[in-house]
């Protein structure tokens, strides 16, 4: 890369870090506020403390010096500066590094407005990430899927379908629903083929379920879905649903699945 381009990139990196450091206050990140602060926003030592990196190394990085930093360093700095997904990607590019998957630096959560939207819905609805973890839901969905009662690691729609015997007993059309879910899941897999978390989930499900192992390798192309069609609730009432899928965050691969009662079914 020409020296002039490198110098401009280092200047852009410095400006970017200074800008985001100035936007935050100690109170924003849970640090005590002291009187007589002359520095707007956070100090360098506070960013280094929050990121768990050395002050000298962070200072050199912010100054745009010719140093090599790791992916972990960049992710920690991104979290310390409260960067969103697009800003974190930009930081990686300024540092001449390939951006990681969003899941590496974004917590599995939705904004307060998205959660409020879920809460305002009377029909079942949840938000899935690319791994199909259910990361947000409303009370009606909780009533169907017992999401609050599940351990965090098992709050995953594919795990619920193939590794939860109680859930399977409440799905009269389990095979049809499961095949459609796997077909969609396999399509989503193309978006993150080397994600270790996704790979670990697939390996575990292959060991637990011959059906999953067969369908993930040879999916049924007749139908795709991110929702379950027929469910028997805890009281024994059967409900039939169709679904609409809304994109919550395209870059982070978050989708909201909303369940609508099928008027031809037996749901109330």
Short mmCIF file of C-alpha atoms in Angstrom, two decimals, residues 83-244:
data_model
loop_
_atom_site.label_atom_id
_atom_site.label_comp_id
_atom_site.label_asym_id
_atom_site.label_seq_id
_atom_site.Cartn_x
_atom_site.Cartn_y
_atom_site.Cartn_z
CA UNK A 83 -19.53 0.62 18.85
CA UNK A 84 -22.43 -0.82 16.93
CA UNK A 85 -21.97 -3.52 14.33
CA UNK A 86 -21.29 -1.19 11.40
CA UNK A 87 -18.86 0.93 13.44
CA UNK A 88 -16.98 -2.16 14.61
CA UNK A 89 -16.62 -3.34 11.01
CA UNK A 90 -15.29 0.11 10.07
CA UNK A 91 -12.72 -0.04 12.88
CA UNK A 92 -11.48 -3.41 11.62
CA UNK A 93 -11.16 -2.06 8.09
CA UNK A 94 -9.24 1.00 9.30
CA UNK A 95 -6.90 -1.39 11.12
CA UNK A 96 -6.52 -3.43 7.89
CA UNK A 97 -8.21 -6.47 9.38
CA UNK A 98 -11.10 -8.53 8.01
CA UNK A 99 -14.23 -7.86 10.12
CA UNK A 100 -15.37 -10.82 12.23
CA UNK A 101 -18.94 -12.19 12.23
CA UNK A 102 -21.28 -9.80 14.08
CA UNK A 103 -21.85 -12.39 16.81
CA UNK A 104 -18.21 -12.04 17.86
CA UNK A 105 -18.69 -8.52 19.17
CA UNK A 106 -22.43 -8.03 19.53
CA UNK A 107 -24.32 -9.35 22.53
CA UNK A 108 -27.33 -11.54 21.83
CA UNK A 109 -29.96 -8.92 22.51
CA UNK A 110 -32.42 -6.58 20.83
CA UNK A 111 -33.08 -2.91 21.38
CA UNK A 112 -35.60 -1.70 23.92
CA UNK A 113 -37.92 -0.65 21.09
CA UNK A 114 -37.91 -4.11 19.52
CA UNK A 115 -38.61 -5.69 22.90
CA UNK A 116 -41.48 -3.23 23.41
CA UNK A 117 -42.87 -4.20 20.01
CA UNK A 118 -42.75 -7.85 21.03
CA UNK A 119 -44.48 -7.07 24.30
CA UNK A 120 -47.23 -5.12 22.54
CA UNK A 121 -48.10 -8.09 20.33
CA UNK A 122 -50.80 -10.40 21.68
CA UNK A 123 -49.85 -13.17 19.27
CA UNK A 124 -46.70 -15.33 19.77
CA UNK A 125 -43.50 -13.74 18.47
CA UNK A 126 -39.77 -14.21 18.98
CA UNK A 127 -36.47 -13.03 17.52
CA UNK A 128 -33.91 -15.49 16.13
CA UNK A 129 -30.25 -14.90 15.35
CA UNK A 130 -28.30 -16.69 12.62
CA UNK A 131 -27.65 -19.67 14.91
CA UNK A 132 -31.38 -19.82 15.64
CA UNK A 133 -30.98 -18.91 19.28
CA UNK A 134 -34.19 -17.32 20.54
CA UNK A 135 -32.78 -14.08 21.92
CA UNK A 136 -36.04 -12.20 22.61
CA UNK A 137 -39.71 -13.11 22.88
CA UNK A 138 -43.05 -12.07 24.31
CA UNK A 139 -45.23 -13.62 26.99
CA UNK A 140 -47.45 -15.43 24.49
CA UNK A 141 -44.45 -17.15 22.90
CA UNK A 142 -43.17 -18.04 26.35
CA UNK A 143 -46.50 -19.74 27.04
CA UNK A 144 -46.02 -21.98 24.02
CA UNK A 145 -42.29 -22.69 24.22
CA UNK A 146 -41.43 -22.23 27.94
CA UNK A 147 -38.49 -20.02 26.96
CA UNK A 148 -37.94 -18.55 30.40
CA UNK A 149 -37.73 -22.03 31.90
CA UNK A 150 -34.95 -23.15 29.55
CA UNK A 151 -31.26 -22.79 30.19
CA UNK A 152 -29.67 -20.15 28.00
CA UNK A 153 -27.62 -22.71 26.06
CA UNK A 154 -30.78 -24.67 25.11
CA UNK A 155 -32.95 -21.68 24.16
CA UNK A 156 -32.43 -22.56 20.52
CA UNK A 157 -35.22 -23.47 18.10
CA UNK A 158 -33.32 -26.30 16.41
CA UNK A 159 -32.32 -27.74 19.78
CA UNK A 160 -35.93 -27.55 20.97
CA UNK A 161 -37.10 -29.41 17.86
CA UNK A 162 -34.56 -32.22 17.88
CA UNK A 163 -33.33 -32.60 21.47
CA UNK A 164 -36.39 -31.84 23.63
CA UNK A 165 -38.70 -34.90 23.96
CA UNK A 166 -41.43 -32.90 25.71
CA UNK A 167 -41.51 -30.35 22.89
CA UNK A 168 -41.66 -33.11 20.30
CA UNK A 169 -44.68 -34.68 22.01
CA UNK A 170 -46.55 -31.39 21.62
CA UNK A 171 -45.98 -31.16 17.85
CA UNK A 172 -48.53 -33.31 15.95
CA UNK A 173 -46.91 -32.47 12.60
CA UNK A 174 -43.37 -32.75 13.93
CA UNK A 175 -41.82 -34.33 10.85
CA UNK A 176 -43.32 -31.80 8.45
CA UNK A 177 -42.40 -28.86 10.66
CA UNK A 178 -38.92 -30.17 11.42
CA UNK A 179 -38.05 -30.75 7.77
CA UNK A 180 -39.14 -27.21 6.85
CA UNK A 181 -37.15 -25.71 9.70
CA UNK A 182 -34.01 -27.64 8.71
CA UNK A 183 -34.38 -26.52 5.08
CA UNK A 184 -34.42 -22.87 6.17
CA UNK A 185 -31.67 -23.41 8.74
CA UNK A 186 -29.43 -24.88 6.04
CA UNK A 187 -30.01 -21.80 3.88
CA UNK A 188 -29.03 -19.57 6.80
CA UNK A 189 -25.93 -21.69 7.35
CA UNK A 190 -24.58 -20.37 4.06
CA UNK A 191 -24.25 -16.96 5.72
CA UNK A 192 -21.73 -18.19 8.28
CA UNK A 193 -20.17 -21.47 7.08
CA UNK A 194 -17.10 -21.19 9.33
CA UNK A 195 -18.75 -19.96 12.54
CA UNK A 196 -17.51 -22.28 15.33
CA UNK A 197 -20.68 -21.85 17.41
CA UNK A 198 -22.85 -22.85 14.46
CA UNK A 199 -20.57 -25.80 13.73
CA UNK A 200 -20.72 -27.00 17.33
CA UNK A 201 -24.53 -26.87 17.34
CA UNK A 202 -24.73 -28.85 14.10
CA UNK A 203 -22.27 -31.47 15.36
CA UNK A 204 -24.25 -31.92 18.59
CA UNK A 205 -27.56 -32.26 16.77
CA UNK A 206 -26.10 -34.75 14.30
CA UNK A 207 -25.04 -36.93 17.21
CA UNK A 208 -28.41 -36.66 18.93
CA UNK A 209 -30.77 -37.02 15.96
CA UNK A 210 -30.47 -39.26 12.89
CA UNK A 211 -33.31 -37.24 11.35
CA UNK A 212 -31.39 -33.99 11.70
CA UNK A 213 -28.23 -35.60 10.35
CA UNK A 214 -30.11 -36.85 7.28
CA UNK A 215 -32.08 -33.67 6.59
CA UNK A 216 -29.21 -31.22 7.08
CA UNK A 217 -27.23 -33.13 4.46
CA UNK A 218 -30.21 -33.69 2.11
CA UNK A 219 -32.79 -30.99 2.89
CA UNK A 220 -36.38 -31.11 1.72
CA UNK A 221 -36.74 -28.28 -0.79
CA UNK A 222 -40.54 -28.40 -0.74
CA UNK A 223 -40.90 -25.87 2.04
CA UNK A 224 -38.99 -23.47 4.31
CA UNK A 225 -39.97 -21.98 7.64
CA UNK A 226 -38.66 -20.27 10.78
CA UNK A 227 -41.80 -21.16 12.69
CA UNK A 228 -43.74 -24.24 13.81
CA UNK A 229 -47.10 -24.95 12.17
CA UNK A 230 -49.00 -26.99 14.74
CA UNK A 231 -48.53 -26.89 18.50
CA UNK A 232 -50.38 -28.37 21.47
CA UNK A 233 -50.08 -26.03 24.44
CA UNK A 234 -49.58 -27.01 28.07
CA UNK A 235 -53.37 -27.31 28.59
CA UNK A 236 -53.77 -29.72 25.69
CA UNK A 237 -55.32 -27.28 23.21
CA UNK A 238 -54.09 -27.59 19.64
CA UNK A 239 -53.19 -24.50 17.63
CA UNK A 240 -52.36 -24.14 13.96
CA UNK A 241 -50.27 -21.22 12.76
CA UNK A 242 -48.79 -19.53 9.75
CA UNK A 243 -45.96 -17.06 10.10
CA UNK A 244 -44.57 -13.77 8.91
#
